[in-house]
mmCIF file of C-alpha atoms in Angstrom:
data_model
loop_
_atom_site.group_PDB
_atom_site.id
_atom_site.type_symbol
_atom_site.label_atom_id
_atom_site.label_comp_id
_atom_site.label_asym_id
_atom_site.label_seq_id
_atom_site.Cartn_x
_atom_site.Cartn_y
_atom_site.Cartn_z
ATOM 1 C CA MET F 1 26.120 18.690 -30.724
ATOM 2 C CA VAL F 2 24.946 16.156 -28.175
ATOM 3 C CA PHE F 3 26.214 13.272 -30.303
ATOM 4 C CA ASP F 4 29.798 14.532 -29.898
ATOM 5 C CA LEU F 5 29.664 14.450 -26.113
ATOM 6 C CA SER F 6 32.038 12.155 -24.290
ATOM 7 C CA PRO F 7 30.445 9.496 -22.059
ATOM 8 C CA PHE F 8 31.725 11.498 -19.046
ATOM 9 C CA HIS F 9 30.059 14.796 -20.011
ATOM 10 C CA MET F 10 27.420 16.296 -17.731
ATOM 11 C CA GLU F 11 25.386 17.434 -20.751
ATOM 12 C CA ASN F 12 24.424 13.827 -21.408
ATOM 13 C CA LYS F 13 21.911 14.496 -18.610
ATOM 14 C CA TYR F 14 21.970 10.912 -17.477
ATOM 15 C CA ILE F 15 19.142 9.138 -15.748
ATOM 16 C CA ILE F 16 20.653 6.664 -13.288
ATOM 17 C CA LYS F 17 19.022 3.312 -12.601
ATOM 18 C CA TRP F 18 20.602 1.765 -9.536
ATOM 19 C CA GLY F 19 21.128 -1.989 -9.581
ATOM 20 C CA ARG F 20 19.768 -4.432 -7.058
ATOM 21 C CA GLN F 21 22.112 -5.696 -4.381
ATOM 22 C CA PRO F 22 22.453 -9.479 -3.931
ATOM 23 C CA SER F 23 21.315 -11.082 -0.686
ATOM 24 C CA ASP F 24 23.514 -10.437 2.341
ATOM 25 C CA THR F 25 23.531 -14.194 2.933
ATOM 26 C CA ILE F 26 25.320 -14.977 -0.334
ATOM 27 C CA LYS F 27 28.642 -16.727 0.272
ATOM 28 C CA LEU F 28 31.524 -15.294 -1.730
ATOM 29 C CA LYS F 29 34.853 -17.106 -1.899
ATOM 30 C CA ILE F 30 37.567 -14.610 -2.805
ATOM 31 C CA SER F 31 40.150 -17.412 -2.587
ATOM 32 C CA THR F 32 38.678 -19.053 -5.702
ATOM 33 C CA LEU F 33 39.299 -15.981 -7.865
ATOM 34 C CA ASN F 34 42.423 -15.436 -9.948
ATOM 35 C CA THR F 35 44.936 -12.657 -9.266
ATOM 36 C CA ALA F 36 43.462 -10.213 -11.802
ATOM 37 C CA GLN F 37 39.933 -10.675 -10.461
ATOM 38 C CA ARG F 38 41.028 -10.066 -6.869
ATOM 39 C CA LYS F 39 43.042 -7.016 -7.947
ATOM 40 C CA VAL F 40 40.006 -5.498 -9.676
ATOM 41 C CA LEU F 41 37.804 -6.020 -6.633
ATOM 42 C CA GLU F 42 40.384 -4.513 -4.289
ATOM 43 C CA ASN F 43 40.846 -1.413 -6.466
ATOM 44 C CA LEU F 44 37.120 -1.025 -7.052
ATOM 45 C CA GLY F 45 36.787 -0.505 -3.317
ATOM 46 C CA PHE F 46 38.509 2.858 -3.850
ATOM 47 C CA LEU F 47 37.454 3.610 -7.438
ATOM 48 C CA TYR F 48 33.825 2.874 -6.476
ATOM 49 C CA PHE F 49 32.470 2.909 -10.058
ATOM 50 C CA ALA F 50 33.885 1.629 -13.353
ATOM 51 C CA SER F 51 32.508 0.854 -16.801
ATOM 52 C CA LYS F 52 32.568 -2.596 -18.349
ATOM 53 C CA VAL F 53 35.318 -1.656 -20.813
ATOM 54 C CA GLN F 54 37.462 -0.154 -18.058
ATOM 55 C CA LEU F 55 37.202 -3.322 -15.964
ATOM 56 C CA ALA F 56 37.708 -5.552 -19.021
ATOM 57 C CA LYS F 57 40.989 -3.814 -19.886
ATOM 58 C CA ILE F 58 42.281 -4.423 -16.367
ATOM 59 C CA LEU F 59 41.088 -8.024 -16.171
ATOM 60 C CA ASN F 60 42.357 -9.101 -19.584
ATOM 61 C CA PRO F 61 44.747 -6.582 -21.162
ATOM 62 C CA GLY F 62 44.710 -6.874 -24.937
ATOM 63 C CA ASN F 63 41.551 -9.000 -25.012
ATOM 64 C CA ILE F 64 38.516 -6.863 -24.202
ATOM 65 C CA ARG F 65 36.053 -9.560 -25.293
ATOM 66 C CA ARG F 66 37.444 -12.010 -22.750
ATOM 67 C CA GLY F 67 37.649 -9.209 -20.192
ATOM 68 C CA LYS F 68 33.939 -8.446 -20.610
ATOM 69 C CA LYS F 69 33.137 -12.111 -20.044
ATOM 70 C CA ASN F 70 35.217 -11.874 -16.876
ATOM 71 C CA VAL F 71 33.142 -8.881 -15.730
ATOM 72 C CA SER F 72 29.940 -10.850 -16.403
ATOM 73 C CA PHE F 73 31.339 -13.736 -14.352
ATOM 74 C CA LEU F 74 31.991 -11.465 -11.344
ATOM 75 C CA LEU F 75 28.504 -9.983 -11.765
ATOM 76 C CA ASP F 76 26.806 -13.396 -11.955
ATOM 77 C CA LYS F 77 28.674 -14.627 -8.870
ATOM 78 C CA GLY F 78 27.544 -11.637 -6.814
ATOM 79 C CA TYR F 79 30.813 -9.721 -6.483
ATOM 80 C CA LEU F 80 29.583 -6.794 -8.602
ATOM 81 C CA VAL F 81 26.354 -4.850 -9.082
ATOM 82 C CA GLU F 82 25.409 -3.319 -12.442
ATOM 83 C CA HIS F 83 23.876 0.161 -12.657
ATOM 84 C CA THR F 84 22.884 1.944 -15.868
ATOM 85 C CA LEU F 85 23.207 5.508 -17.156
ATOM 86 C CA THR F 86 20.871 6.638 -19.949
ATOM 87 C CA GLY F 87 21.110 10.060 -21.599
ATOM 88 C CA ARG F 88 17.815 11.967 -21.530
ATOM 89 C CA GLU F 89 18.334 13.601 -24.932
ATOM 90 C CA ASN F 90 20.749 11.361 -26.852
ATOM 91 C CA ASN F 91 19.849 7.965 -25.358
ATOM 92 C CA LYS F 92 23.539 7.333 -24.691
ATOM 93 C CA PHE F 93 23.595 4.135 -22.631
ATOM 94 C CA MET F 94 26.372 3.053 -20.303
ATOM 95 C CA PRO F 95 26.384 0.234 -17.757
ATOM 96 C CA VAL F 96 28.638 0.865 -14.758
ATOM 97 C CA TYR F 97 29.672 -1.428 -11.926
ATOM 98 C CA SER F 98 30.377 -1.233 -8.223
ATOM 99 C CA LEU F 99 31.285 -3.747 -5.546
ATOM 100 C CA SER F 100 28.272 -5.561 -4.107
ATOM 101 C CA ASN F 101 27.546 -5.136 -0.410
ATOM 102 C CA PRO F 102 28.630 -8.746 0.372
ATOM 103 C CA ALA F 103 31.952 -8.049 -1.392
ATOM 104 C CA ARG F 104 32.319 -4.716 0.387
ATOM 105 C CA LYS F 105 31.818 -6.512 3.711
ATOM 106 C CA ILE F 106 34.689 -8.895 2.914
ATOM 107 C CA TYR F 107 37.002 -5.906 2.358
ATOM 108 C CA GLY F 108 35.811 -4.112 5.491
ATOM 109 C CA LEU F 109 34.052 -1.338 3.564
ATOM 110 C CA ASP F 110 30.814 0.476 4.380
ATOM 111 C CA LYS F 111 27.675 -0.465 2.480
ATOM 112 C CA PHE F 112 27.206 0.959 -1.012
ATOM 113 C CA GLN F 113 25.971 4.552 -1.210
ATOM 114 C CA LYS F 114 24.218 6.080 -4.202
ATOM 115 C CA ALA F 115 25.993 9.043 -5.779
ATOM 116 C CA LEU F 116 25.054 12.249 -7.551
ATOM 117 C CA THR F 117 25.594 12.188 -11.325
ATOM 118 C CA ILE F 118 28.587 14.533 -11.104
ATOM 119 C CA GLU F 119 30.213 12.343 -8.434
ATOM 120 C CA LEU F 120 29.642 9.197 -10.469
ATOM 121 C CA LEU F 121 31.158 10.738 -13.616
ATOM 122 C CA GLN F 122 34.198 11.964 -11.703
ATOM 123 C CA LYS F 123 34.784 8.488 -10.303
ATOM 124 C CA LEU F 124 34.415 7.011 -13.800
ATOM 125 C CA LEU F 125 37.105 9.423 -15.002
ATOM 126 C CA VAL F 126 39.448 8.286 -12.223
ATOM 127 C CA SER F 127 38.739 4.716 -13.343
ATOM 128 C CA GLN F 128 39.523 5.769 -16.922
ATOM 129 C CA PHE F 129 42.893 7.095 -15.779
ATOM 130 C CA TYR F 130 43.529 3.859 -13.897
ATOM 131 C CA SER F 131 42.577 1.535 -16.777
ATOM 132 C CA ARG F 132 44.746 3.522 -19.225
ATOM 133 C CA PHE F 133 47.734 3.661 -16.880
ATOM 134 C CA HIS F 134 47.333 -0.059 -16.181
ATOM 135 C CA GLU F 135 47.879 -0.652 -19.904
ATOM 136 C CA ILE F 136 51.351 0.898 -19.713
ATOM 137 C CA ASP F 137 52.213 -0.243 -16.180
ATOM 138 C CA PRO F 138 50.347 -3.197 -14.590
ATOM 139 C CA GLU F 139 51.852 -2.172 -11.235
ATOM 140 C CA THR F 140 50.041 1.189 -11.304
ATOM 141 C CA LYS F 141 48.841 2.278 -7.855
ATOM 142 C CA VAL F 142 45.893 4.556 -7.131
ATOM 143 C CA GLU F 143 45.282 6.150 -3.747
ATOM 144 C CA GLU F 144 43.254 8.814 -1.999
ATOM 145 C CA THR F 145 44.543 12.376 -2.025
ATOM 146 C CA LYS F 146 43.468 15.672 -0.521
ATOM 147 C CA SER F 147 40.794 17.970 -1.941
ATOM 148 C CA PRO F 148 40.373 19.482 -4.520
ATOM 149 C CA PHE F 149 42.004 16.522 -6.289
ATOM 150 C CA ASP F 150 40.347 13.174 -6.909
ATOM 151 C CA ALA F 151 43.178 10.633 -6.664
ATOM 152 C CA SER F 152 46.929 10.191 -6.718
ATOM 153 C CA PHE F 153 48.701 7.728 -9.015
ATOM 154 C CA THR F 154 52.084 6.080 -9.127
ATOM 155 C CA VAL F 155 52.943 4.977 -12.668
ATOM 156 C CA LYS F 156 56.402 3.712 -13.648
ATOM 157 C CA GLY F 157 57.781 5.287 -10.497
ATOM 158 C CA MET F 158 56.233 8.691 -11.288
ATOM 159 C CA GLN F 159 53.770 10.156 -8.798
ATOM 160 C CA PHE F 160 51.089 12.708 -9.605
ATOM 161 C CA GLN F 161 47.565 13.688 -8.670
ATOM 162 C CA VAL F 162 44.561 14.010 -10.971
ATOM 163 C CA ALA F 163 41.662 16.440 -11.066
ATOM 164 C CA THR F 164 38.488 15.550 -12.961
ATOM 165 C CA LEU F 165 36.889 18.943 -13.510
ATOM 166 C CA ARG F 166 33.130 18.816 -14.023
ATOM 167 C CA GLU F 167 32.126 22.136 -12.446
ATOM 168 C CA LYS F 168 33.406 25.668 -11.783
ATOM 169 C CA VAL F 169 33.939 25.416 -8.016
ATOM 170 C CA GLN F 170 36.461 22.581 -8.268
ATOM 171 C CA ARG F 171 38.115 24.196 -11.316
ATOM 172 C CA ASP F 172 38.736 27.405 -9.364
ATOM 173 C CA LYS F 173 40.114 25.499 -6.369
ATOM 174 C CA VAL F 174 42.528 23.525 -8.546
ATOM 175 C CA TYR F 175 43.574 26.717 -10.341
ATOM 176 C CA ASN F 176 44.338 28.483 -7.058
ATOM 177 C CA HIS F 177 46.145 25.434 -5.686
ATOM 178 C CA ILE F 178 48.508 25.437 -8.650
ATOM 179 C CA ARG F 179 48.720 29.215 -9.016
ATOM 180 C CA PHE F 180 49.855 29.709 -5.418
ATOM 181 C CA MET F 181 51.964 26.524 -5.358
ATOM 182 C CA GLU F 182 50.304 24.997 -2.290
ATOM 183 C CA ASP F 183 52.332 21.910 -3.101
ATOM 184 C CA GLU F 184 54.564 20.896 -6.012
ATOM 185 C CA MET F 185 53.187 17.470 -6.874
ATOM 186 C CA LYS F 186 52.657 17.147 -10.620
ATOM 187 C CA THR F 187 48.995 17.360 -11.592
ATOM 188 C CA LEU F 188 47.041 15.909 -14.514
ATOM 189 C CA ILE F 189 43.804 17.746 -15.226
ATOM 190 C CA VAL F 190 40.950 16.474 -17.387
ATOM 191 C CA VAL F 191 38.210 18.803 -18.658
ATOM 192 C CA SER F 192 35.096 18.131 -20.717
ATOM 193 C CA ASP F 193 36.415 20.338 -23.535
ATOM 194 C CA TRP F 194 39.126 22.960 -24.053
ATOM 195 C CA ASP F 195 36.788 25.863 -23.265
ATOM 196 C CA ASP F 196 36.615 24.609 -19.674
ATOM 197 C CA ALA F 197 40.421 24.869 -19.424
ATOM 198 C CA LYS F 198 40.866 28.477 -20.592
ATOM 199 C CA LYS F 199 41.356 29.758 -17.044
ATOM 200 C CA PHE F 200 44.622 27.799 -16.800
ATOM 201 C CA LEU F 201 46.056 29.792 -19.727
ATOM 202 C CA ASP F 202 46.592 32.650 -17.262
ATOM 203 C CA ILE F 203 49.209 30.638 -15.340
ATOM 204 C CA LYS F 204 52.757 31.662 -16.290
ATOM 205 C CA ASP F 205 55.273 30.632 -13.634
ATOM 206 C CA GLN F 206 53.823 27.287 -12.539
ATOM 207 C CA THR F 207 53.239 25.641 -15.918
ATOM 208 C CA HIS F 208 55.735 22.896 -15.047
ATOM 209 C CA LEU F 209 53.350 21.648 -12.346
ATOM 210 C CA PHE F 210 50.431 20.546 -14.523
ATOM 211 C CA ARG F 211 49.309 19.068 -17.817
ATOM 212 C CA ILE F 212 45.784 19.207 -19.245
ATOM 213 C CA THR F 213 43.736 16.855 -21.390
ATOM 214 C CA THR F 214 40.110 16.364 -22.424
ATOM 215 C CA ASP F 215 37.667 13.497 -22.003
ATOM 216 C CA HIS F 216 38.044 12.521 -25.660
ATOM 217 C CA ASN F 217 41.831 12.459 -25.394
ATOM 218 C CA LEU F 218 41.586 9.969 -22.535
ATOM 219 C CA LEU F 219 39.773 7.687 -24.968
ATOM 220 C CA LYS F 220 42.548 7.831 -27.571
ATOM 221 C CA GLU F 221 44.504 4.714 -28.473
ATOM 222 C CA ASP F 222 47.822 6.370 -27.563
ATOM 223 C CA LEU F 223 47.872 8.200 -24.238
ATOM 224 C CA SER F 224 51.392 9.563 -24.835
ATOM 225 C CA GLU F 225 50.012 12.232 -27.182
ATOM 226 C CA SER F 226 46.957 13.152 -25.117
ATOM 227 C CA PHE F 227 48.260 15.901 -22.813
ATOM 228 C CA SER F 228 49.128 19.562 -23.333
ATOM 229 C CA TYR F 229 51.083 22.226 -21.444
ATOM 230 C CA VAL F 230 50.644 26.001 -21.354
ATOM 231 C CA GLU F 231 53.077 28.259 -23.182
ATOM 232 C CA ASN F 232 52.553 31.866 -24.303
ATOM 233 C CA HIS F 233 48.871 31.630 -23.399
ATOM 234 C CA GLU F 234 48.346 28.569 -25.628
ATOM 235 C CA PHE F 235 47.861 24.847 -25.121
ATOM 236 C CA ILE F 236 50.796 23.010 -26.693
ATOM 237 C CA PRO F 237 50.483 19.234 -27.260
ATOM 238 C CA GLU F 238 53.254 17.277 -25.583
ATOM 239 C CA PHE F 239 54.677 13.828 -26.294
ATOM 240 C CA ILE F 240 55.158 11.924 -23.014
ATOM 241 C CA PRO F 241 57.260 8.802 -23.744
ATOM 242 C CA PRO F 242 56.457 6.937 -20.469
ATOM 243 C CA PHE F 243 52.755 7.048 -21.408
ATOM 244 C CA LYS F 244 53.418 5.257 -24.705
ATOM 245 C CA LYS F 245 51.362 2.084 -24.924
ATOM 246 C CA PRO F 246 53.524 -1.034 -25.411
ATOM 247 C CA PRO F 247 53.175 -2.523 -28.908
ATOM 248 C CA LYS F 248 51.087 -5.626 -29.262
ATOM 249 C CA ILE F 249 53.134 -8.795 -29.466
ATOM 250 C CA VAL F 250 52.087 -10.778 -32.510
ATOM 251 C CA GLN F 251 52.993 -14.412 -32.107
ATOM 252 C CA GLU F 252 53.932 -16.385 -35.178
ATOM 253 C CA PRO F 253 51.882 -19.572 -35.626
ATOM 254 C CA VAL F 254 53.676 -22.588 -34.217
ATOM 255 C CA GLN F 255 54.668 -25.012 -36.938
ATOM 256 C CA PRO F 256 54.349 -28.727 -36.142
ATOM 257 C CA PRO F 257 57.658 -30.601 -35.913
ATOM 258 C CA VAL F 258 58.803 -32.176 -39.142
ATOM 259 C CA ASP F 259 58.972 -35.940 -39.070
ATOM 260 C CA GLU F 260 61.022 -37.195 -42.077
ATOM 261 C CA ASN F 261 59.631 -40.723 -41.734
ATOM 262 C CA ILE F 262 56.071 -39.440 -42.142
ATOM 263 C CA ASN F 263 57.115 -37.356 -45.142
ATOM 264 C CA ARG F 264 58.655 -40.422 -46.819
ATOM 265 C CA LEU F 265 55.516 -42.469 -46.101
ATOM 266 C CA LEU F 266 53.306 -39.768 -47.588
ATOM 267 C CA GLY F 267 55.559 -39.682 -50.650
ATOM 268 C CA ILE F 268 55.115 -43.430 -51.123
ATOM 269 C CA LEU F 269 51.342 -43.261 -50.734
ATOM 270 C CA GLN F 270 50.970 -40.221 -53.051
ATOM 271 C CA PRO F 271 49.599 -41.504 -56.414
ATOM 272 C CA SER F 272 51.919 -40.852 -59.312
ATOM 273 C CA SER F 273 50.614 -38.676 -62.146
#
């Protein structure tokens, strides 16, 4: 059913409306931004596209509402450009963001280039990985890696590459890369649904090199229970403790200091019954 599709699924058949770039003469002052805002802009140079929720989680962890306001601030000031994806059949609507050309110039990057739908969705999935890993490790690093993979991550000292499989050609390349052990870096693979991962069930001797998840699992509250490994031609869910999201810290309300003199005065002024 189309209503069960993840926002990253090709079957949404998105129509892309590209946003308008601000004037090249706009003056942006990176020095006036806070650390989180600058970090988002720097990483967006590589990530290229990200959704509002993804950016909000990075800007203000634990407070998405404030994070979204932060995204709107960067948009209004000309650091970001908003584009929209609309599903042809299910009307699924998703705004996505990229660095503006004036911001790209500051970071020494080429001007913005439009992307094919499949490329945009793959980049959004890399951003989803980054925003989720940032929740468990604010020092998460994301970098370029070689084809057929989409990015490499360092999270809590662990390094691995990710593959966002949206079509058969890349799936087969990733399969062969792992099957013939072209390198031994751990790999995280995300597929639209489990049917797209069946080919990896044939791998027997290299199962330690990869873990697989689905789009919907990347949207779960707890990422530590989102990945599976292959054993006896089956996908077995795995608990990964380092991916456990830290518990929210609930602060007790601060009680005002007790002033005994005020209490005695209130006692005197209190009418007797």
